[in-house]
Amino acid sequence: MRLRHIPWAIALVCVVLGFMLSMQFKVQKQVALKDLTTYQRAQDLAQQLEKAEQERDLLMQETEQLRTAIRNSAPTADVAEQLELAQLHAGLIPMSGPGVVVTLDDSTRPVQPGENPMTFILHDEDVLLAVNELAAGGAEAISINGQRIIGRSEIRCTGPTITINGVRTAPPIVITAIGNPDVLESSINMRNGIADELKTWGIQVSVKKESGVTVPAYKGSLKLQFGQPAKQEVSKQ
Amino acid sequence: MWIVLVGFIVGIVAGVLSPFTFPVIYARYLSIAVLAALDTALGGLRASLEGTYDNGIFITGFFTNALLAAGLIYLGDRIGVDNLYLAGVAAMGIRMFQNLGFIRRALFTRWGLLKQHQTGPASRPDSSVRG
């Protein structure tokens, strides 16, 4: 047998081989565990979501009942409170609180010959998307370049400017939103969200969290030409 | 032969007891390296049974094969050929099976279970009474 020739080198090689094999088993166990935990986490989250949705439905029912009770009860000092609450939601009084300031601006990249310059400037859709994301993030009040956004507000391109509440304004567009600063910031900055999408076109997006911002009141006309308060209860949607 | 087994067990125990774990992101590369190492080890075993064993070739081959295999798969990932991994596994697998086949045949021959083909006439009645 030629095994005499092979002691220490072979031994070393075998030790290394054994070591590598046990490492490999350990790593594989981790990989399997990781897959399992991801799946479990997804299940946990789905259950939590269902529970939260049920809770929300119950609370919505309760709110509806309470609101009906208020409407039917005799109005006294509550009226002033109700009025302020209504005005707050309608955007008729300024609101202050923590939130974010989102700044959108045109791309500063010089346009190459043959490229359409329209693709690199800020459009009304971009502002609309940002406002939508903030609203989805739970923003309680939003104002753009000093214009409070209410249910009737439009955000529309007019040539090189954007018209909001009938007032023309030009980039840089500063959107102030009141809400949870972390949630609002991540609603803009999340992966494949607004910030990523706009940055591919070179549109400058910056989000800053603030501990105290003020959103001005709606300054537009409050005259209603067509609508009237509906006297009957609107049936449950 | 026993040194092989002892070394192997020492290696496994060292790996199990070691606090150091391989980062999971590189698990693919470690797998192919282990496969290449196993293949080289089997190749060494075959060479020793064949009589063509060379220490230098075995030792260097062991480490370079493992590193090269992992390196090749890494390169494959970088250039976009993710499934080069499959080619590596297939190549190592084929070699391992070939080596195993050869080792089996050599061991059978060595242990006299496989009749060696004689160069002379087929029947030799005297051979069975040899001491």
GROMACS .gro file of C-alpha atoms in nm:
model
  368
    1MET     CA    1   0.000   0.000   0.000
    2ARG     CA    2   0.130   0.346  -0.081
    3LEU     CA    3  -0.055   0.501   0.210
    4ARG     CA    4   0.280   0.556   0.385
    5HIS     CA    5   0.344   0.848   0.154
    6ILE     CA    6   0.034   1.035   0.243
    7PRO     CA    7  -0.005   1.111   0.612
    8TRP     CA    8  -0.002   1.477   0.702
    9ALA     CA    9  -0.097   1.643   0.379
   10ILE     CA   10  -0.393   1.412   0.341
   11ALA     CA   11  -0.489   1.463   0.701
   12LEU     CA   12  -0.490   1.837   0.653
   13VAL     CA   13  -0.695   1.805   0.339
   14CYS     CA   14  -0.943   1.580   0.517
   15VAL     CA   15  -0.974   1.821   0.806
   16VAL     CA   16  -1.043   2.104   0.565
   17LEU     CA   17  -1.295   1.895   0.378
   18GLY     CA   18  -1.475   1.799   0.697
   19PHE     CA   19  -1.476   2.159   0.807
   20MET     CA   20  -1.619   2.278   0.477
   21LEU     CA   21  -1.889   2.014   0.485
   22SER     CA   22  -2.004   2.103   0.834
   23MET     CA   23  -2.001   2.473   0.743
   24GLN     CA   24  -2.214   2.392   0.443
   25PHE     CA   25  -2.466   2.203   0.655
   26LYS     CA   26  -2.488   2.492   0.896
   27VAL     CA   27  -2.540   2.744   0.619
   28GLN     CA   28  -2.808   2.532   0.454
   29LYS     CA   29  -2.993   2.502   0.781
   30GLN     CA   30  -2.992   2.882   0.806
   31VAL     CA   31  -3.114   2.921   0.451
   32ALA     CA   32  -3.402   2.681   0.513
   33LEU     CA   33  -3.486   2.865   0.835
   34LYS     CA   34  -3.482   3.199   0.658
   35ASP     CA   35  -3.732   3.080   0.400
   36LEU     CA   36  -3.953   2.944   0.673
   37THR     CA   37  -3.950   3.265   0.876
   38THR     CA   38  -4.032   3.478   0.572
   39TYR     CA   39  -4.334   3.265   0.502
   40GLN     CA   40  -4.442   3.266   0.865
   41ARG     CA   41  -4.404   3.640   0.883
   42ALA     CA   42  -4.623   3.686   0.578
   43GLN     CA   43  -4.888   3.468   0.741
   44ASP     CA   44  -4.864   3.660   1.069
   45LEU     CA   45  -4.901   3.989   0.888
   46ALA     CA   46  -5.203   3.862   0.696
   47GLN     CA   47  -5.371   3.758   1.020
   48GLN     CA   48  -5.293   4.092   1.182
   49LEU     CA   49  -5.433   4.271   0.880
   50GLU     CA   50  -5.758   4.076   0.897
   51LYS     CA   51  -5.794   4.151   1.267
   52ALA     CA   52  -5.725   4.520   1.209
   53GLU     CA   53  -5.979   4.533   0.929
   54GLN     CA   54  -6.247   4.377   1.148
   55GLU     CA   55  -6.170   4.625   1.423
   56ARG     CA   56  -6.190   4.909   1.177
   57ASP     CA   57  -6.531   4.795   1.052
   58LEU     CA   58  -6.663   4.775   1.407
   59LEU     CA   59  -6.530   5.121   1.486
   60MET     CA   60  -6.680   5.262   1.168
   61GLN     CA   61  -7.020   5.130   1.269
   62GLU     CA   62  -6.978   5.281   1.616
   63THR     CA   63  -6.877   5.617   1.468
   64GLU     CA   64  -7.181   5.621   1.242
   65GLN     CA   65  -7.410   5.548   1.538
   66LEU     CA   66  -7.248   5.820   1.747
   67ARG     CA   67  -7.271   6.073   1.466
   68THR     CA   68  -7.641   6.003   1.421
   69ALA     CA   69  -7.687   6.044   1.794
   70ILE     CA   70  -7.512   6.384   1.786
   71ARG     CA   71  -7.719   6.505   1.495
   72ASN     CA   72  -8.035   6.412   1.671
   73SER     CA   73  -7.936   6.559   2.008
   74ALA     CA   74  -7.994   6.920   2.115
   75PRO     CA   75  -7.706   7.147   2.002
   76THR     CA   76  -7.554   7.377   2.268
   77ALA     CA   77  -7.189   7.445   2.349
   78ASP     CA   78  -7.094   7.156   2.131
   79VAL     CA   79  -7.184   7.365   1.831
   80ALA     CA   80  -6.873   7.579   1.851
   81GLU     CA   81  -6.659   7.269   1.877
   82GLN     CA   82  -6.838   7.103   1.591
   83LEU     CA   83  -6.800   7.415   1.384
   84GLU     CA   84  -6.427   7.428   1.443
   85LEU     CA   85  -6.393   7.062   1.362
   86ALA     CA   86  -6.591   7.107   1.043
   87GLN     CA   87  -6.383   7.408   0.944
   88LEU     CA   88  -6.063   7.221   1.017
   89HIS     CA   89  -6.162   6.934   0.793
   90ALA     CA   90  -6.290   7.170   0.526
   91GLY     CA   91  -5.960   7.356   0.524
   92LEU     CA   92  -6.116   7.689   0.625
   93ILE     CA   93  -5.881   7.745   0.918
   94PRO     CA   94  -5.503   7.701   0.929
   95MET     CA   95  -5.370   7.385   1.083
   96SER     CA   96  -5.036   7.323   1.247
   97GLY     CA   97  -4.858   7.012   1.363
   98PRO     CA   98  -4.572   6.775   1.282
   99GLY     CA   99  -4.532   6.665   0.924
  100VAL     CA  100  -4.309   6.683   0.619
  101VAL     CA  101  -4.206   6.936   0.357
  102VAL     CA  102  -4.167   6.785   0.011
  103THR     CA  103  -3.990   6.993  -0.251
  104LEU     CA  104  -4.023   6.909  -0.621
  105ASP     CA  105  -3.826   7.088  -0.887
  106ASP     CA  106  -3.747   7.060  -1.255
  107SER     CA  107  -3.451   6.856  -1.369
  108THR     CA  108  -3.130   7.056  -1.394
  109ARG     CA  109  -2.983   6.815  -1.643
  110PRO     CA  110  -2.901   6.989  -1.972
  111VAL     CA  111  -3.122   6.861  -2.252
  112GLN     CA  112  -2.939   6.668  -2.524
  113PRO     CA  113  -3.021   6.747  -2.886
  114GLY     CA  114  -3.298   6.520  -3.010
  115GLU     CA  115  -3.451   6.475  -2.663
  116ASN     CA  116  -3.795   6.606  -2.579
  117PRO     CA  117  -3.743   6.875  -2.311
  118MET     CA  118  -4.094   6.807  -2.180
  119THR     CA  119  -3.984   6.483  -2.021
  120PHE     CA  120  -3.752   6.655  -1.777
  121ILE     CA  121  -3.972   6.924  -1.629
  122LEU     CA  122  -4.221   6.894  -1.348
  123HIS     CA  123  -4.578   6.823  -1.453
  124ASP     CA  124  -4.910   6.842  -1.278
  125GLU     CA  125  -4.931   6.460  -1.271
  126ASP     CA  126  -4.613   6.447  -1.066
  127VAL     CA  127  -4.757   6.685  -0.809
  128LEU     CA  128  -5.084   6.493  -0.810
  129LEU     CA  129  -4.901   6.165  -0.750
  130ALA     CA  130  -4.708   6.314  -0.461
  131VAL     CA  131  -5.024   6.456  -0.304
  132ASN     CA  132  -5.196   6.121  -0.350
  133GLU     CA  133  -4.914   5.937  -0.176
  134LEU     CA  134  -4.919   6.182   0.113
  135ALA     CA  135  -5.294   6.150   0.147
  136ALA     CA  136  -5.256   5.773   0.142
  137GLY     CA  137  -4.998   5.815   0.414
  138GLY     CA  138  -5.260   5.975   0.634
  139ALA     CA  139  -5.187   6.343   0.579
  140GLU     CA  140  -5.444   6.551   0.764
  141ALA     CA  141  -5.381   6.870   0.571
  142ILE     CA  142  -5.181   6.947   0.259
  143SER     CA  143  -5.079   7.278   0.109
  144ILE     CA  144  -4.883   7.342  -0.209
  145ASN     CA  145  -4.687   7.667  -0.243
  146GLY     CA  146  -4.917   7.829   0.012
  147GLN     CA  147  -5.243   7.697  -0.136
  148ARG     CA  148  -5.446   7.472   0.092
  149ILE     CA  149  -5.566   7.161  -0.084
  150ILE     CA  150  -5.931   7.092  -0.015
  151GLY     CA  151  -6.177   6.859  -0.178
  152ARG     CA  152  -6.243   7.106  -0.456
  153SER     CA  153  -5.882   7.193  -0.533
  154GLU     CA  154  -5.744   7.134  -0.878
  155ILE     CA  155  -5.375   7.090  -0.963
  156ARG     CA  156  -5.337   7.161  -1.331
  157CYS     CA  157  -5.071   7.242  -1.588
  158THR     CA  158  -5.109   7.580  -1.753
  159GLY     CA  159  -4.819   7.617  -1.992
  160PRO     CA  160  -4.500   7.638  -1.788
  161THR     CA  161  -4.685   7.693  -1.461
  162ILE     CA  162  -4.918   7.489  -1.240
  163THR     CA  163  -5.254   7.630  -1.131
  164ILE     CA  164  -5.385   7.540  -0.787
  165ASN     CA  165  -5.710   7.683  -0.651
  166GLY     CA  166  -5.710   7.916  -0.948
  167VAL     CA  167  -5.371   8.060  -0.854
  168ARG     CA  168  -5.076   8.012  -1.087
  169THR     CA  169  -4.757   7.893  -0.933
  170ALA     CA  170  -4.426   7.775  -1.074
  171PRO     CA  171  -4.167   7.520  -0.966
  172PRO     CA  172  -4.004   7.470  -0.718
  173ILE     CA  173  -4.319   7.320  -0.575
  174VAL     CA  174  -4.317   7.302  -0.197
  175ILE     CA  175  -4.575   7.062  -0.054
  176THR     CA  176  -4.638   7.089   0.319
  177ALA     CA  177  -4.827   6.806   0.479
  178ILE     CA  178  -4.931   6.751   0.839
  179GLY     CA  179  -4.929   6.400   0.969
  180ASN     CA  180  -4.692   6.134   1.102
  181PRO     CA  181  -4.354   6.257   0.970
  182ASP     CA  182  -4.204   5.908   0.943
  183VAL     CA  183  -4.502   5.760   0.759
  184LEU     CA  184  -4.528   6.057   0.524
  185GLU     CA  185  -4.156   6.054   0.452
  186SER     CA  186  -4.155   5.684   0.369
  187SER     CA  187  -4.468   5.719   0.154
  188ILE     CA  188  -4.264   5.941  -0.076
  189ASN     CA  189  -3.927   5.775  -0.040
  190MET     CA  190  -4.029   5.410  -0.049
  191ARG     CA  191  -3.862   5.188  -0.305
  192ASN     CA  192  -4.030   5.216  -0.649
  193GLY     CA  193  -4.242   5.495  -0.512
  194ILE     CA  194  -4.273   5.855  -0.625
  195ALA     CA  195  -3.917   5.959  -0.544
  196ASP     CA  196  -3.765   5.671  -0.740
  197GLU     CA  197  -3.998   5.721  -1.034
  198LEU     CA  198  -3.940   6.093  -1.062
  199LYS     CA  199  -3.567   6.065  -1.010
  200THR     CA  200  -3.535   5.853  -1.324
  201TRP     CA  201  -3.639   6.166  -1.514
  202GLY     CA  202  -3.404   6.380  -1.314
  203ILE     CA  203  -3.686   6.559  -1.132
  204GLN     CA  204  -3.547   6.679  -0.802
  205VAL     CA  205  -3.735   6.539  -0.505
  206SER     CA  206  -3.646   6.618  -0.147
  207VAL     CA  207  -3.841   6.529   0.166
  208LYS     CA  208  -3.776   6.685   0.503
  209LYS     CA  209  -3.940   6.579   0.827
  210GLU     CA  210  -4.055   6.870   1.045
  211SER     CA  211  -4.171   6.876   1.404
  212GLY     CA  212  -4.395   7.175   1.349
  213VAL     CA  213  -4.537   7.308   1.025
  214THR     CA  214  -4.832   7.527   0.950
  215VAL     CA  215  -5.070   7.480   0.664
  216PRO     CA  216  -5.261   7.793   0.565
  217ALA     CA  217  -5.636   7.816   0.526
  218TYR     CA  218  -5.815   7.786   0.196
  219LYS     CA  219  -5.840   8.131   0.052
  220GLY     CA  220  -6.067   8.056  -0.239
  221SER     CA  221  -6.428   8.146  -0.291
  222LEU     CA  222  -6.683   7.970  -0.073
  223LYS     CA  223  -6.985   8.057  -0.282
  224LEU     CA  224  -7.182   7.759  -0.403
  225GLN     CA  225  -7.363   7.808  -0.731
  226PHE     CA  226  -7.510   7.464  -0.785
  227GLY     CA  227  -7.495   7.249  -0.473
  228GLN     CA  228  -7.722   7.259  -0.172
  229PRO     CA  229  -7.709   7.069   0.154
  230ALA     CA  230  -7.897   6.742   0.111
  231LYS     CA  231  -8.173   6.732   0.373
  232GLN     CA  232  -8.229   6.357   0.371
  233GLU     CA  233  -7.973   6.112   0.498
  234VAL     CA  234  -7.751   5.986   0.219
  235SER     CA  235  -7.805   5.608   0.224
  236LYS     CA  236  -7.519   5.401   0.358
  237GLN     CA  237  -7.262   5.339   0.084
  238MET     CA  238  -0.656   0.484   0.575
  239TRP     CA  239  -0.751   0.565   0.929
  240ILE     CA  240  -0.576   0.903   0.917
  241VAL     CA  241  -0.824   1.001   0.650
  242LEU     CA  242  -1.119   0.916   0.869
  243VAL     CA  243  -0.972   1.077   1.179
  244GLY     CA  244  -0.890   1.394   0.991
  245PHE     CA  245  -1.237   1.403   0.843
  246ILE     CA  246  -1.405   1.365   1.181
  247VAL     CA  247  -1.179   1.628   1.336
  248GLY     CA  248  -1.278   1.865   1.055
  249ILE     CA  249  -1.648   1.804   1.103
  250VAL     CA  250  -1.631   1.846   1.477
  251ALA     CA  251  -1.428   2.164   1.435
  252GLY     CA  252  -1.692   2.298   1.197
  253VAL     CA  253  -1.981   2.209   1.423
  254LEU     CA  254  -1.819   2.361   1.730
  255SER     CA  255  -1.687   2.668   1.551
  256PRO     CA  256  -1.874   2.988   1.638
  257PHE     CA  257  -1.797   3.128   1.297
  258THR     CA  258  -2.073   3.091   1.038
  259PHE     CA  259  -2.053   3.155   0.671
  260PRO     CA  260  -2.261   3.450   0.548
  261VAL     CA  261  -2.580   3.313   0.398
  262ILE     CA  262  -2.551   3.534   0.090
  263TYR     CA  263  -2.250   3.336  -0.028
  264ALA     CA  264  -2.412   2.998   0.036
  265ARG     CA  265  -2.417   2.918  -0.338
  266TYR     CA  266  -2.043   2.962  -0.374
  267LEU     CA  267  -1.968   2.754  -0.068
  268SER     CA  268  -2.185   2.472  -0.207
  269ILE     CA  269  -1.996   2.454  -0.532
  270ALA     CA  270  -1.663   2.480  -0.350
  271VAL     CA  271  -1.761   2.188  -0.128
  272LEU     CA  272  -1.866   1.991  -0.435
  273ALA     CA  273  -1.534   2.061  -0.604
  274ALA     CA  274  -1.347   1.964  -0.287
  275LEU     CA  275  -1.538   1.637  -0.263
  276ASP     CA  276  -1.467   1.568  -0.627
  277THR     CA  277  -1.096   1.632  -0.579
  278ALA     CA  278  -1.091   1.409  -0.272
  279LEU     CA  279  -1.250   1.127  -0.469
  280GLY     CA  280  -1.008   1.193  -0.751
  281GLY     CA  281  -0.722   1.159  -0.505
  282LEU     CA  282  -0.863   0.833  -0.377
  283ARG     CA  283  -0.892   0.703  -0.731
  284ALA     CA  284  -0.537   0.810  -0.808
  285SER     CA  285  -0.406   0.630  -0.504
  286LEU     CA  286  -0.584   0.312  -0.609
  287GLU     CA  287  -0.460   0.353  -0.964
  288GLY     CA  288  -0.108   0.411  -0.843
  289THR     CA  289  -0.078   0.749  -1.005
  290TYR     CA  290  -0.116   0.948  -0.685
  291ASP     CA  291   0.099   1.255  -0.653
  292ASN     CA  292   0.102   1.454  -0.331
  293GLY     CA  293   0.164   1.792  -0.487
  294ILE     CA  294  -0.108   1.753  -0.745
  295PHE     CA  295  -0.359   1.642  -0.488
  296ILE     CA  296  -0.295   1.917  -0.234
  297THR     CA  297  -0.275   2.199  -0.485
  298GLY     CA  298  -0.563   2.056  -0.681
  299PHE     CA  299  -0.782   2.043  -0.373
  300PHE     CA  300  -0.752   2.410  -0.289
  301THR     CA  301  -0.735   2.546  -0.642
  302ASN     CA  302  -1.034   2.343  -0.757
  303ALA     CA  303  -1.249   2.465  -0.471
  304LEU     CA  304  -1.146   2.825  -0.520
  305LEU     CA  305  -1.172   2.809  -0.897
  306ALA     CA  306  -1.516   2.654  -0.889
  307ALA     CA  307  -1.646   2.920  -0.651
  308GLY     CA  308  -1.471   3.188  -0.853
  309LEU     CA  309  -1.617   3.065  -1.179
  310ILE     CA  310  -1.970   3.064  -1.040
  311TYR     CA  311  -1.915   3.411  -0.898
  312LEU     CA  312  -1.797   3.529  -1.239
  313GLY     CA  313  -2.100   3.368  -1.395
  314ASP     CA  314  -2.329   3.561  -1.163
  315ARG     CA  315  -2.151   3.884  -1.247
  316ILE     CA  316  -2.170   3.840  -1.624
  317GLY     CA  317  -2.537   3.748  -1.602
  318VAL     CA  318  -2.513   3.372  -1.654
  319ASP     CA  319  -2.677   3.275  -1.324
  320ASN     CA  320  -2.719   2.915  -1.434
  321LEU     CA  321  -2.347   2.861  -1.475
  322TYR     CA  322  -2.402   2.716  -1.129
  323LEU     CA  323  -2.593   2.430  -1.289
  324ALA     CA  324  -2.308   2.368  -1.534
  325GLY     CA  325  -2.066   2.357  -1.240
  326VAL     CA  326  -2.284   2.116  -1.048
  327ALA     CA  327  -2.330   1.896  -1.354
  328ALA     CA  328  -1.956   1.888  -1.425
  329MET     CA  329  -1.864   1.806  -1.066
  330GLY     CA  330  -2.139   1.550  -1.041
  331ILE     CA  331  -2.029   1.369  -1.355
  332ARG     CA  332  -1.669   1.358  -1.243
  333MET     CA  333  -1.768   1.232  -0.901
  334PHE     CA  334  -1.975   0.951  -1.046
  335GLN     CA  335  -1.695   0.855  -1.280
  336ASN     CA  336  -1.443   0.853  -0.997
  337LEU     CA  337  -1.677   0.653  -0.776
  338GLY     CA  338  -1.725   0.401  -1.053
  339PHE     CA  339  -1.354   0.367  -1.097
  340ILE     CA  340  -1.293   0.334  -0.725
  341ARG     CA  341  -1.557   0.065  -0.698
  342ARG     CA  342  -1.399  -0.128  -0.983
  343ALA     CA  343  -1.048  -0.090  -0.840
  344LEU     CA  344  -1.158  -0.203  -0.494
  345PHE     CA  345  -1.339  -0.506  -0.634
  346THR     CA  346  -1.028  -0.597  -0.830
  347ARG     CA  347  -0.810  -0.550  -0.525
  348TRP     CA  348  -1.030  -0.764  -0.307
  349GLY     CA  349  -1.035  -1.034  -0.569
  350LEU     CA  350  -1.407  -1.013  -0.627
  351LEU     CA  351  -1.360  -0.922  -0.988
  352LYS     CA  352  -1.197  -1.183  -1.204
  353GLN     CA  353  -0.886  -1.040  -1.368
  354HIS     CA  354  -0.874  -1.108  -1.737
  355GLN     CA  355  -0.581  -1.350  -1.794
  356THR     CA  356  -0.371  -1.316  -2.107
  357GLY     CA  357  -0.340  -1.695  -2.163
  358PRO     CA  358  -0.607  -1.961  -2.230
  359ALA     CA  359  -0.926  -1.928  -2.028
  360SER     CA  360  -0.921  -2.246  -1.817
  361ARG     CA  361  -0.632  -2.300  -1.574
  362PRO     CA  362  -0.730  -2.580  -1.336
  363ASP     CA  363  -0.402  -2.555  -1.134
  364SER     CA  364  -0.456  -2.194  -1.022
  365SER     CA  365  -0.712  -2.292  -0.761
  366VAL     CA  366  -0.463  -2.507  -0.557
  367ARG     CA  367  -0.200  -2.236  -0.523
  368GLY     CA  368  -0.098  -2.175  -0.160
   0.00000   0.00000   0.00000
